[in-house]
mmCIF file with all atom_site columns, C-alpha atoms in Angstrom:
data_model
loop_
_atom_site.group_PDB
_atom_site.id
_atom_site.type_symbol
_atom_site.label_atom_id
_atom_site.label_alt_id
_atom_site.label_comp_id
_atom_site.label_asym_id
_atom_site.label_entity_id
_atom_site.label_seq_id
_atom_site.pdbx_PDB_ins_code
_atom_site.Cartn_x
_atom_site.Cartn_y
_atom_site.Cartn_z
_atom_site.occupancy
_atom_site.B_iso_or_equiv
_atom_site.pdbx_formal_charge
_atom_site.auth_seq_id
_atom_site.auth_comp_id
_atom_site.auth_asym_id
_atom_site.auth_atom_id
_atom_site.pdbx_PDB_model_num
ATOM 1   C CA . ALA A 1 1   ? 0.000   0.000  0.000   1.00 0.00 ? 1   ALA A CA 1
ATOM 2   C CA . GLN A 1 2   ? 1.182   3.491  -0.744  1.00 0.00 ? 2   GLN A CA 1
ATOM 3   C CA . SER A 1 3   ? 1.834   5.978  2.035   1.00 0.00 ? 3   SER A CA 1
ATOM 4   C CA . VAL A 1 4   ? 3.253   9.411  2.703   1.00 0.00 ? 4   VAL A CA 1
ATOM 5   C CA . THR A 1 5   ? 5.051   10.551 5.844   1.00 0.00 ? 5   THR A CA 1
ATOM 6   C CA . GLN A 1 6   ? 5.626   14.161 6.759   1.00 0.00 ? 6   GLN A CA 1
ATOM 7   C CA . PRO A 1 7   ? 7.784   13.900 9.893   1.00 0.00 ? 7   PRO A CA 1
ATOM 8   C CA . ASP A 1 8   ? 7.429   17.524 10.977  1.00 0.00 ? 8   ASP A CA 1
ATOM 9   C CA . ILE A 1 9   ? 4.002   18.455 12.292  1.00 0.00 ? 9   ILE A CA 1
ATOM 10  C CA . HIS A 1 10  ? 4.936   22.087 12.869  1.00 0.00 ? 10  HIS A CA 1
ATOM 11  C CA . ILE A 1 11  ? 7.881   24.210 11.708  1.00 0.00 ? 11  ILE A CA 1
ATOM 12  C CA . THR A 1 12  ? 8.677   27.803 12.680  1.00 0.00 ? 12  THR A CA 1
ATOM 13  C CA . VAL A 1 13  ? 11.066  29.962 10.673  1.00 0.00 ? 13  VAL A CA 1
ATOM 14  C CA . SER A 1 14  ? 11.913  33.642 10.588  1.00 0.00 ? 14  SER A CA 1
ATOM 15  C CA . GLU A 1 15  ? 10.994  35.712 7.578   1.00 0.00 ? 15  GLU A CA 1
ATOM 16  C CA . GLY A 1 16  ? 13.859  35.685 5.086   1.00 0.00 ? 16  GLY A CA 1
ATOM 17  C CA . ALA A 1 17  ? 15.245  32.366 6.332   1.00 0.00 ? 17  ALA A CA 1
ATOM 18  C CA . SER A 1 18  ? 15.442  29.285 4.169   1.00 0.00 ? 18  SER A CA 1
ATOM 19  C CA . LEU A 1 19  ? 12.899  26.493 4.462   1.00 0.00 ? 19  LEU A CA 1
ATOM 20  C CA . GLU A 1 20  ? 12.887  22.759 3.907   1.00 0.00 ? 20  GLU A CA 1
ATOM 21  C CA . LEU A 1 21  ? 9.821   20.585 4.496   1.00 0.00 ? 21  LEU A CA 1
ATOM 22  C CA . ARG A 1 22  ? 10.370  16.850 4.505   1.00 0.00 ? 22  ARG A CA 1
ATOM 23  C CA . CYS A 1 23  ? 8.333   14.216 2.730   1.00 0.00 ? 23  CYS A CA 1
ATOM 24  C CA . ASN A 1 24  ? 8.958   10.487 2.534   1.00 0.00 ? 24  ASN A CA 1
ATOM 25  C CA . TYR A 1 25  ? 6.820   8.151  0.476   1.00 0.00 ? 25  TYR A CA 1
ATOM 26  C CA . SER A 1 26  ? 6.187   4.482  -0.121  1.00 0.00 ? 26  SER A CA 1
ATOM 27  C CA . TYR A 1 27  ? 4.904   3.491  -3.554  1.00 0.00 ? 27  TYR A CA 1
ATOM 28  C CA . GLY A 1 28  ? 5.112   0.275  -5.547  1.00 0.00 ? 28  GLY A CA 1
ATOM 29  C CA . ALA A 1 29  ? 5.709   1.766  -8.972  1.00 0.00 ? 29  ALA A CA 1
ATOM 30  C CA . THR A 1 30  ? 7.109   4.978  -10.382 1.00 0.00 ? 30  THR A CA 1
ATOM 31  C CA . PRO A 1 31  ? 5.606   7.627  -8.132  1.00 0.00 ? 31  PRO A CA 1
ATOM 32  C CA . TYR A 1 32  ? 3.894   10.794 -9.155  1.00 0.00 ? 32  TYR A CA 1
ATOM 33  C CA . LEU A 1 33  ? 4.558   13.301 -6.382  1.00 0.00 ? 33  LEU A CA 1
ATOM 34  C CA . PHE A 1 34  ? 2.863   16.536 -5.439  1.00 0.00 ? 34  PHE A CA 1
ATOM 35  C CA . TRP A 1 35  ? 3.044   19.366 -2.948  1.00 0.00 ? 35  TRP A CA 1
ATOM 36  C CA . TYR A 1 36  ? -0.121  21.268 -2.080  1.00 0.00 ? 36  TYR A CA 1
ATOM 37  C CA . VAL A 1 37  ? -0.485  24.327 0.142   1.00 0.00 ? 37  VAL A CA 1
ATOM 38  C CA . GLN A 1 38  ? -3.523  25.228 2.239   1.00 0.00 ? 38  GLN A CA 1
ATOM 39  C CA . SER A 1 39  ? -3.769  28.796 3.468   1.00 0.00 ? 39  SER A CA 1
ATOM 40  C CA . PRO A 1 40  ? -6.017  29.484 6.463   1.00 0.00 ? 40  PRO A CA 1
ATOM 41  C CA . GLY A 1 41  ? -9.674  29.147 5.559   1.00 0.00 ? 41  GLY A CA 1
ATOM 42  C CA . GLN A 1 42  ? -8.893  28.044 2.028   1.00 0.00 ? 42  GLN A CA 1
ATOM 43  C CA . GLY A 1 43  ? -8.810  24.874 -0.019  1.00 0.00 ? 43  GLY A CA 1
ATOM 44  C CA . LEU A 1 44  ? -5.592  23.273 -1.205  1.00 0.00 ? 44  LEU A CA 1
ATOM 45  C CA . GLN A 1 45  ? -3.589  24.701 -4.103  1.00 0.00 ? 45  GLN A CA 1
ATOM 46  C CA . LEU A 1 46  ? -1.045  22.771 -6.149  1.00 0.00 ? 46  LEU A CA 1
ATOM 47  C CA . LEU A 1 47  ? 2.503   24.103 -5.648  1.00 0.00 ? 47  LEU A CA 1
ATOM 48  C CA . LEU A 1 48  ? 4.379   21.675 -7.878  1.00 0.00 ? 48  LEU A CA 1
ATOM 49  C CA . LYS A 1 49  ? 4.417   18.117 -9.178  1.00 0.00 ? 49  LYS A CA 1
ATOM 50  C CA . TYR A 1 50  ? 6.969   15.563 -10.318 1.00 0.00 ? 50  TYR A CA 1
ATOM 51  C CA . PHE A 1 51  ? 6.375   12.846 -12.887 1.00 0.00 ? 51  PHE A CA 1
ATOM 52  C CA . SER A 1 52  ? 9.720   12.148 -14.516 1.00 0.00 ? 52  SER A CA 1
ATOM 53  C CA . GLY A 1 53  ? 12.831  13.812 -15.882 1.00 0.00 ? 53  GLY A CA 1
ATOM 54  C CA . ASP A 1 54  ? 14.792  16.414 -13.988 1.00 0.00 ? 54  ASP A CA 1
ATOM 55  C CA . THR A 1 55  ? 14.630  15.531 -10.318 1.00 0.00 ? 55  THR A CA 1
ATOM 56  C CA . LEU A 1 56  ? 14.579  19.178 -9.258  1.00 0.00 ? 56  LEU A CA 1
ATOM 57  C CA . VAL A 1 57  ? 11.211  20.717 -10.046 1.00 0.00 ? 57  VAL A CA 1
ATOM 58  C CA . GLN A 1 58  ? 10.186  24.333 -9.818  1.00 0.00 ? 58  GLN A CA 1
ATOM 59  C CA . GLY A 1 59  ? 6.786   25.407 -8.636  1.00 0.00 ? 59  GLY A CA 1
ATOM 60  C CA . ILE A 1 60  ? 4.781   28.509 -7.973  1.00 0.00 ? 60  ILE A CA 1
ATOM 61  C CA . LYS A 1 61  ? 5.581   31.132 -5.324  1.00 0.00 ? 61  LYS A CA 1
ATOM 62  C CA . GLY A 1 62  ? 9.333   30.430 -5.514  1.00 0.00 ? 62  GLY A CA 1
ATOM 63  C CA . PHE A 1 63  ? 9.133   26.866 -4.201  1.00 0.00 ? 63  PHE A CA 1
ATOM 64  C CA . GLU A 1 64  ? 11.122  23.924 -5.507  1.00 0.00 ? 64  GLU A CA 1
ATOM 65  C CA . ALA A 1 65  ? 11.303  20.243 -4.628  1.00 0.00 ? 65  ALA A CA 1
ATOM 66  C CA . GLU A 1 66  ? 13.865  17.529 -5.204  1.00 0.00 ? 66  GLU A CA 1
ATOM 67  C CA . PHE A 1 67  ? 13.008  13.898 -5.914  1.00 0.00 ? 67  PHE A CA 1
ATOM 68  C CA . LYS A 1 68  ? 15.492  11.409 -4.472  1.00 0.00 ? 68  LYS A CA 1
ATOM 69  C CA . ARG A 1 69  ? 14.569  7.876  -5.435  1.00 0.00 ? 69  ARG A CA 1
ATOM 70  C CA . SER A 1 70  ? 17.255  6.272  -3.263  1.00 0.00 ? 70  SER A CA 1
ATOM 71  C CA . GLN A 1 71  ? 15.863  8.000  -0.173  1.00 0.00 ? 71  GLN A CA 1
ATOM 72  C CA . SER A 1 72  ? 12.177  7.816  -1.192  1.00 0.00 ? 72  SER A CA 1
ATOM 73  C CA . SER A 1 73  ? 11.974  11.512 -0.498  1.00 0.00 ? 73  SER A CA 1
ATOM 74  C CA . PHE A 1 74  ? 10.468  14.575 -2.114  1.00 0.00 ? 74  PHE A CA 1
ATOM 75  C CA . ASN A 1 75  ? 11.448  17.527 0.075   1.00 0.00 ? 75  ASN A CA 1
ATOM 76  C CA . LEU A 1 76  ? 10.098  21.016 -0.516  1.00 0.00 ? 76  LEU A CA 1
ATOM 77  C CA . ARG A 1 77  ? 12.429  24.016 -0.303  1.00 0.00 ? 77  ARG A CA 1
ATOM 78  C CA . LYS A 1 78  ? 12.355  27.778 -0.502  1.00 0.00 ? 78  LYS A CA 1
ATOM 79  C CA . PRO A 1 79  ? 15.492  29.949 -0.193  1.00 0.00 ? 79  PRO A CA 1
ATOM 80  C CA . SER A 1 80  ? 13.816  32.915 1.511   1.00 0.00 ? 80  SER A CA 1
ATOM 81  C CA . VAL A 1 81  ? 10.471  32.619 3.271   1.00 0.00 ? 81  VAL A CA 1
ATOM 82  C CA . HIS A 1 82  ? 7.875   35.406 3.202   1.00 0.00 ? 82  HIS A CA 1
ATOM 83  C CA . TRP A 1 83  ? 5.239   36.020 5.859   1.00 0.00 ? 83  TRP A CA 1
ATOM 84  C CA . SER A 1 84  ? 2.559   35.073 3.327   1.00 0.00 ? 84  SER A CA 1
ATOM 85  C CA . ASP A 1 85  ? 4.008   31.547 3.148   1.00 0.00 ? 85  ASP A CA 1
ATOM 86  C CA . ALA A 1 86  ? 2.512   30.731 6.546   1.00 0.00 ? 86  ALA A CA 1
ATOM 87  C CA . ALA A 1 87  ? 0.145   27.856 5.767   1.00 0.00 ? 87  ALA A CA 1
ATOM 88  C CA . GLU A 1 88  ? -0.181  24.099 5.928   1.00 0.00 ? 88  GLU A CA 1
ATOM 89  C CA . TYR A 1 89  ? 1.723   22.053 3.375   1.00 0.00 ? 89  TYR A CA 1
ATOM 90  C CA . PHE A 1 90  ? 0.696   18.619 2.169   1.00 0.00 ? 90  PHE A CA 1
ATOM 91  C CA . CYS A 1 91  ? 2.788   16.117 0.258   1.00 0.00 ? 91  CYS A CA 1
ATOM 92  C CA . ALA A 1 92  ? 0.971   13.519 -1.843  1.00 0.00 ? 92  ALA A CA 1
ATOM 93  C CA . VAL A 1 93  ? 1.801   10.466 -3.964  1.00 0.00 ? 93  VAL A CA 1
ATOM 94  C CA . GLY A 1 94  ? -0.302  8.882  -6.671  1.00 0.00 ? 94  GLY A CA 1
ATOM 95  C CA . ALA A 1 95  ? -0.652  7.692  -10.228 1.00 0.00 ? 95  ALA A CA 1
ATOM 96  C CA . ARG A 1 96  ? -0.613  9.698  -13.408 1.00 0.00 ? 96  ARG A CA 1
ATOM 97  C CA . GLY A 1 97  ? -3.920  10.622 -14.948 1.00 0.00 ? 97  GLY A CA 1
ATOM 98  C CA . SER A 1 98  ? -6.182  10.460 -11.952 1.00 0.00 ? 98  SER A CA 1
ATOM 99  C CA . ALA A 1 99  ? -6.308  11.673 -8.390  1.00 0.00 ? 99  ALA A CA 1
ATOM 100 C CA . ARG A 1 100 ? -8.486  8.686  -7.485  1.00 0.00 ? 100 ARG A CA 1
ATOM 101 C CA . GLN A 1 101 ? -5.545  6.880  -5.851  1.00 0.00 ? 101 GLN A CA 1
ATOM 102 C CA . LEU A 1 102 ? -3.863  9.971  -4.446  1.00 0.00 ? 102 LEU A CA 1
ATOM 103 C CA . THR A 1 103 ? -2.558  9.556  -0.902  1.00 0.00 ? 103 THR A CA 1
ATOM 104 C CA . PHE A 1 104 ? -1.875  12.632 1.196   1.00 0.00 ? 104 PHE A CA 1
ATOM 105 C CA . GLY A 1 105 ? 0.468   13.101 4.125   1.00 0.00 ? 105 GLY A CA 1
ATOM 106 C CA . SER A 1 106 ? -0.822  14.550 7.382   1.00 0.00 ? 106 SER A CA 1
ATOM 107 C CA . GLY A 1 107 ? 0.628   17.974 6.630   1.00 0.00 ? 107 GLY A CA 1
ATOM 108 C CA . THR A 1 108 ? 3.231   20.353 8.060   1.00 0.00 ? 108 THR A CA 1
ATOM 109 C CA . GLN A 1 109 ? 2.069   23.607 9.591   1.00 0.00 ? 109 GLN A CA 1
ATOM 110 C CA . LEU A 1 110 ? 4.458   26.472 8.817   1.00 0.00 ? 110 LEU A CA 1
ATOM 111 C CA . THR A 1 111 ? 4.649   29.523 11.065  1.00 0.00 ? 111 THR A CA 1
ATOM 112 C CA . VAL A 1 112 ? 6.674   32.531 9.889   1.00 0.00 ? 112 VAL A CA 1
ATOM 113 C CA . LEU A 1 113 ? 8.047   34.939 12.492  1.00 0.00 ? 113 LEU A CA 1
ATOM 114 C CA . PRO A 1 114 ? 8.546   38.618 11.618  1.00 0.00 ? 114 PRO A CA 1
ATOM 115 C CA . GLU B 2 1   ? -7.611  30.567 -10.706 1.00 0.00 ? 1   GLU B CA 1
ATOM 116 C CA . ALA B 2 2   ? -9.808  27.635 -9.733  1.00 0.00 ? 2   ALA B CA 1
ATOM 117 C CA . ASP B 2 3   ? -13.549 28.079 -10.051 1.00 0.00 ? 3   ASP B CA 1
ATOM 118 C CA . ILE B 2 4   ? -14.958 25.615 -7.599  1.00 0.00 ? 4   ILE B CA 1
ATOM 119 C CA . TYR B 2 5   ? -17.355 26.740 -4.934  1.00 0.00 ? 5   TYR B CA 1
ATOM 120 C CA . GLN B 2 6   ? -18.591 25.214 -1.734  1.00 0.00 ? 6   GLN B CA 1
ATOM 121 C CA . THR B 2 7   ? -21.489 26.336 0.428   1.00 0.00 ? 7   THR B CA 1
ATOM 122 C CA . PRO B 2 8   ? -22.025 26.842 3.236   1.00 0.00 ? 8   PRO B CA 1
ATOM 123 C CA . ARG B 2 9   ? -18.582 27.795 4.502   1.00 0.00 ? 9   ARG B CA 1
ATOM 124 C CA . TYR B 2 10  ? -19.540 26.923 8.093   1.00 0.00 ? 10  TYR B CA 1
ATOM 125 C CA . LEU B 2 11  ? -22.466 24.856 9.362   1.00 0.00 ? 11  LEU B CA 1
ATOM 126 C CA . VAL B 2 12  ? -23.488 24.145 12.945  1.00 0.00 ? 12  VAL B CA 1
ATOM 127 C CA . ILE B 2 13  ? -26.449 21.827 13.353  1.00 0.00 ? 13  ILE B CA 1
ATOM 128 C CA . GLY B 2 14  ? -28.065 19.520 15.865  1.00 0.00 ? 14  GLY B CA 1
ATOM 129 C CA . THR B 2 15  ? -27.935 15.751 15.892  1.00 0.00 ? 15  THR B CA 1
ATOM 130 C CA . GLY B 2 16  ? -30.417 14.006 13.629  1.00 0.00 ? 16  GLY B CA 1
ATOM 131 C CA . LYS B 2 17  ? -30.749 16.783 11.081  1.00 0.00 ? 17  LYS B CA 1
ATOM 132 C CA . LYS B 2 18  ? -30.483 16.147 7.363   1.00 0.00 ? 18  LYS B CA 1
ATOM 133 C CA . ILE B 2 19  ? -27.889 18.314 5.622   1.00 0.00 ? 19  ILE B CA 1
ATOM 134 C CA . THR B 2 20  ? -26.602 18.862 2.125   1.00 0.00 ? 20  THR B CA 1
ATOM 135 C CA . LEU B 2 21  ? -23.206 20.347 1.372   1.00 0.00 ? 21  LEU B CA 1
ATOM 136 C CA . GLU B 2 22  ? -23.079 22.027 -2.001  1.00 0.00 ? 22  GLU B CA 1
ATOM 137 C CA . CYS B 2 23  ? -20.202 21.912 -4.472  1.00 0.00 ? 23  CYS B CA 1
ATOM 138 C CA . SER B 2 24  ? -20.161 23.446 -7.934  1.00 0.00 ? 24  SER B CA 1
ATOM 139 C CA . GLN B 2 25  ? -17.442 23.960 -10.510 1.00 0.00 ? 25  GLN B CA 1
ATOM 140 C CA . THR B 2 26  ? -17.463 26.016 -13.673 1.00 0.00 ? 26  THR B CA 1
ATOM 141 C CA . MET B 2 27  ? -14.427 24.458 -15.348 1.00 0.00 ? 27  MET B CA 1
ATOM 142 C CA . GLY B 2 28  ? -16.268 21.637 -17.085 1.00 0.00 ? 28  GLY B CA 1
ATOM 143 C CA . HIS B 2 29  ? -14.245 18.998 -15.241 1.00 0.00 ? 29  HIS B CA 1
ATOM 144 C CA . ASP B 2 30  ? -15.486 15.431 -15.498 1.00 0.00 ? 30  ASP B CA 1
ATOM 145 C CA . LYS B 2 31  ? -13.939 14.161 -12.272 1.00 0.00 ? 31  LYS B CA 1
ATOM 146 C CA . MET B 2 32  ? -15.051 15.371 -8.877  1.00 0.00 ? 32  MET B CA 1
ATOM 147 C CA . TYR B 2 33  ? -14.115 14.342 -5.355  1.00 0.00 ? 33  TYR B CA 1
ATOM 148 C CA . TRP B 2 34  ? -15.141 14.761 -1.740  1.00 0.00 ? 34  TRP B CA 1
ATOM 149 C CA . TYR B 2 35  ? -12.449 14.641 0.932   1.00 0.00 ? 35  TYR B CA 1
ATOM 150 C CA . GLN B 2 36  ? -12.770 14.645 4.700   1.00 0.00 ? 36  GLN B CA 1
ATOM 151 C CA . GLN B 2 37  ? -10.104 16.540 6.626   1.00 0.00 ? 37  GLN B CA 1
ATOM 152 C CA . ASP B 2 38  ? -9.537  16.497 10.368  1.00 0.00 ? 38  ASP B CA 1
ATOM 153 C CA . PRO B 2 39  ? -6.904  18.619 12.171  1.00 0.00 ? 39  PRO B CA 1
ATOM 154 C CA . GLY B 2 40  ? -3.420  17.124 11.967  1.00 0.00 ? 40  GLY B CA 1
ATOM 155 C CA . MET B 2 41  ? -4.603  14.311 9.738   1.00 0.00 ? 41  MET B CA 1
ATOM 156 C CA . GLU B 2 42  ? -4.251  13.508 6.088   1.00 0.00 ? 42  GLU B CA 1
ATOM 157 C CA . LEU B 2 43  ? -7.084  14.103 3.655   1.00 0.00 ? 43  LEU B CA 1
ATOM 158 C CA . HIS B 2 44  ? -9.244  11.071 3.097   1.00 0.00 ? 44  HIS B CA 1
ATOM 159 C CA . LEU B 2 45  ? -11.255 10.469 -0.066  1.00 0.00 ? 45  LEU B CA 1
ATOM 160 C CA . ILE B 2 46  ? -14.871 9.644  0.778   1.00 0.00 ? 46  ILE B CA 1
ATOM 161 C CA . HIS B 2 47  ? -16.569 9.969  -2.628  1.00 0.00 ? 47  HIS B CA 1
ATOM 162 C CA . TYR B 2 48  ? -15.514 10.094 -6.258  1.00 0.00 ? 48  TYR B CA 1
ATOM 163 C CA . SER B 2 49  ? -17.292 10.741 -9.530  1.00 0.00 ? 49  SER B CA 1
ATOM 164 C CA . TYR B 2 50  ? -15.881 10.416 -13.031 1.00 0.00 ? 50  TYR B CA 1
ATOM 165 C CA . GLY B 2 51  ? -18.895 11.857 -14.779 1.00 0.00 ? 51  GLY B CA 1
ATOM 166 C CA . VAL B 2 52  ? -22.638 12.348 -14.760 1.00 0.00 ? 52  VAL B CA 1
ATOM 167 C CA . ASN B 2 53  ? -24.507 9.489  -13.054 1.00 0.00 ? 53  ASN B CA 1
ATOM 168 C CA . SER B 2 54  ? -21.259 7.849  -11.930 1.00 0.00 ? 54  SER B CA 1
ATOM 169 C CA . THR B 2 55  ? -20.272 7.831  -8.272  1.00 0.00 ? 55  THR B CA 1
ATOM 170 C CA . GLU B 2 56  ? -18.301 5.498  -6.069  1.00 0.00 ? 56  GLU B CA 1
ATOM 171 C CA . LYS B 2 57  ? -17.194 5.314  -2.474  1.00 0.00 ? 57  LYS B CA 1
ATOM 172 C CA . GLY B 2 58  ? -13.720 6.406  -1.557  1.00 0.00 ? 58  GLY B CA 1
ATOM 173 C CA . ASP B 2 59  ? -11.168 4.769  0.694   1.00 0.00 ? 59  ASP B CA 1
ATOM 174 C CA . LEU B 2 60  ? -12.642 6.117  3.914   1.00 0.00 ? 60  LEU B CA 1
ATOM 175 C CA . SER B 2 61  ? -16.025 4.739  4.833   1.00 0.00 ? 61  SER B CA 1
ATOM 176 C CA . SER B 2 62  ? -18.627 7.466  5.141   1.00 0.00 ? 62  SER B CA 1
ATOM 177 C CA . GLU B 2 63  ? -22.332 7.498  5.943   1.00 0.00 ? 63  GLU B CA 1
ATOM 178 C CA . SER B 2 64  ? -22.807 10.357 3.519   1.00 0.00 ? 64  SER B CA 1
ATOM 179 C CA . THR B 2 65  ? -24.149 9.986  -0.008  1.00 0.00 ? 65  THR B CA 1
ATOM 180 C CA . VAL B 2 66  ? -23.523 11.946 -3.191  1.00 0.00 ? 66  VAL B CA 1
ATOM 181 C CA . SER B 2 67  ? -25.191 12.505 -6.539  1.00 0.00 ? 67  SER B CA 1
ATOM 182 C CA . ARG B 2 68  ? -23.966 13.715 -9.932  1.00 0.00 ? 68  ARG B CA 1
ATOM 183 C CA . ILE B 2 69  ? -26.910 14.722 -12.076 1.00 0.00 ? 69  ILE B CA 1
ATOM 184 C CA . ARG B 2 70  ? -25.073 17.589 -13.755 1.00 0.00 ? 70  ARG B CA 1
ATOM 185 C CA . THR B 2 71  ? -21.398 17.866 -14.628 1.00 0.00 ? 71  THR B CA 1
ATOM 186 C CA . GLU B 2 72  ? -20.917 21.020 -12.603 1.00 0.00 ? 72  GLU B CA 1
ATOM 187 C CA . HIS B 2 73  ? -22.736 19.958 -9.438  1.00 0.00 ? 73  HIS B CA 1
ATOM 188 C CA . PHE B 2 74  ? -21.687 17.345 -6.849  1.00 0.00 ? 74  PHE B CA 1
ATOM 189 C CA . PRO B 2 75  ? -23.636 17.689 -3.591  1.00 0.00 ? 75  PRO B CA 1
ATOM 190 C CA . LEU B 2 76  ? -22.989 15.605 -0.486  1.00 0.00 ? 76  LEU B CA 1
ATOM 191 C CA . THR B 2 77  ? -25.867 14.611 1.819   1.00 0.00 ? 77  THR B CA 1
ATOM 192 C CA . LEU B 2 78  ? -26.015 13.340 5.380   1.00 0.00 ? 78  LEU B CA 1
ATOM 193 C CA . GLU B 2 79  ? -29.473 11.938 6.156   1.00 0.00 ? 79  GLU B CA 1
ATOM 194 C CA . SER B 2 80  ? -29.030 12.097 9.923   1.00 0.00 ? 80  SER B CA 1
ATOM 195 C CA . ALA B 2 81  ? -26.058 14.037 11.217  1.00 0.00 ? 81  ALA B CA 1
ATOM 196 C CA . ARG B 2 82  ? -24.164 12.873 14.317  1.00 0.00 ? 82  ARG B CA 1
ATOM 197 C CA . PRO B 2 83  ? -21.335 14.444 16.331  1.00 0.00 ? 83  PRO B CA 1
ATOM 198 C CA . SER B 2 84  ? -18.923 11.936 14.726  1.00 0.00 ? 84  SER B CA 1
ATOM 199 C CA . HIS B 2 85  ? -19.580 13.684 11.398  1.00 0.00 ? 85  HIS B CA 1
ATOM 200 C CA . THR B 2 86  ? -17.967 16.867 12.689  1.00 0.00 ? 86  THR B CA 1
ATOM 201 C CA . SER B 2 87  ? -15.123 17.595 10.269  1.00 0.00 ? 87  SER B CA 1
ATOM 202 C CA . GLN B 2 88  ? -14.026 19.717 7.352   1.00 0.00 ? 88  GLN B CA 1
ATOM 203 C CA . TYR B 2 89  ? -15.309 18.572 3.982   1.00 0.00 ? 89  TYR B CA 1
ATOM 204 C CA . LEU B 2 90  ? -13.357 19.559 0.882   1.00 0.00 ? 90  LEU B CA 1
ATOM 205 C CA . CYS B 2 91  ? -14.665 19.271 -2.662  1.00 0.00 ? 91  CYS B CA 1
ATOM 206 C CA . ALA B 2 92  ? -12.269 19.038 -5.602  1.00 0.00 ? 92  ALA B CA 1
ATOM 207 C CA . SER B 2 93  ? -12.319 18.489 -9.335  1.00 0.00 ? 93  SER B CA 1
ATOM 208 C CA . SER B 2 94  ? -9.875  17.513 -12.054 1.00 0.00 ? 94  SER B CA 1
ATOM 209 C CA . GLU B 2 95  ? -9.732  17.252 -15.815 1.00 0.00 ? 95  GLU B CA 1
ATOM 210 C CA . TRP B 2 96  ? -10.104 13.947 -17.659 1.00 0.00 ? 96  TRP B CA 1
ATOM 211 C CA . VAL B 2 97  ? -6.646  14.378 -19.198 1.00 0.00 ? 97  VAL B CA 1
ATOM 212 C CA . GLY B 2 98  ? -3.989  15.298 -16.643 1.00 0.00 ? 98  GLY B CA 1
ATOM 213 C CA . GLY B 2 99  ? -6.508  14.413 -14.025 1.00 0.00 ? 99  GLY B CA 1
ATOM 214 C CA . GLU B 2 100 ? -3.983  14.088 -11.281 1.00 0.00 ? 100 GLU B CA 1
ATOM 215 C CA . LYS B 2 101 ? -4.036  17.857 -10.656 1.00 0.00 ? 101 LYS B CA 1
ATOM 216 C CA . LEU B 2 102 ? -6.789  18.720 -8.211  1.00 0.00 ? 102 LEU B CA 1
ATOM 217 C CA . PHE B 2 103 ? -8.600  22.018 -7.909  1.00 0.00 ? 103 PHE B CA 1
ATOM 218 C CA . PHE B 2 104 ? -10.086 22.491 -4.454  1.00 0.00 ? 104 PHE B CA 1
ATOM 219 C CA . GLY B 2 105 ? -12.948 24.494 -3.059  1.00 0.00 ? 105 GLY B CA 1
ATOM 220 C CA . SER B 2 106 ? -12.542 26.396 0.214   1.00 0.00 ? 106 SER B CA 1
ATOM 221 C CA . GLY B 2 107 ? -14.268 23.697 2.225   1.00 0.00 ? 107 GLY B CA 1
ATOM 222 C CA . THR B 2 108 ? -17.248 23.391 4.565   1.00 0.00 ? 108 THR B CA 1
ATOM 223 C CA . GLN B 2 109 ? -16.539 23.174 8.280   1.00 0.00 ? 109 GLN B CA 1
ATOM 224 C CA . LEU B 2 110 ? -19.335 21.051 9.748   1.00 0.00 ? 110 LEU B CA 1
ATOM 225 C CA . SER B 2 111 ? -20.039 20.923 13.479  1.00 0.00 ? 111 SER B CA 1
ATOM 226 C CA . VAL B 2 112 ? -22.744 18.590 14.760  1.00 0.00 ? 112 VAL B CA 1
ATOM 227 C CA . LEU B 2 113 ? -23.850 19.230 18.325  1.00 0.00 ? 113 LEU B CA 1
#
């Protein structure tokens, strides 16, 4: 069975600092990996996705993520965090073409200090 | 910008009441989904539809039911609400091609007293 683990429930960083959110997955085939962000009172928005090719993918809002097959990881990074990045971040793994089998992690809550 | 709408945004009701959570999208997406989200937990799929008159249960068992009479509309109904139904319910949609990308509504926070 596929699964996603986000080891950090809550992370606090200062504005302007760098950020890395961890994601580990378990999947039987070639994984399709996603990061979604949920701002307070809002639904989830896709930040970026990885299917194949270059293992470093760029997303919206200055985020990037790196796929490491050997470590079963897909960590999200941002070089300089802005106060508006405070939100909950969800990693997900699934199959191409349908979200029917998408499995989400339990999320990481990001707090940004001024 | 996603065009998927959920109403109401918040709902507080008493036990035993029948409720319907509304979800509509204007993107013409064939696939629609209902997720249940509790604090600190992953999203769980409770219902899925791949087109008009097609619905199936998701991975998480739910006492709710859904219907898909029109492409743009995917309401969720609870015949008799209980406190255990208290949760956030998120509606989403995706295209037939590239359907792995989800567009989410803002959610309905349901509290059953």
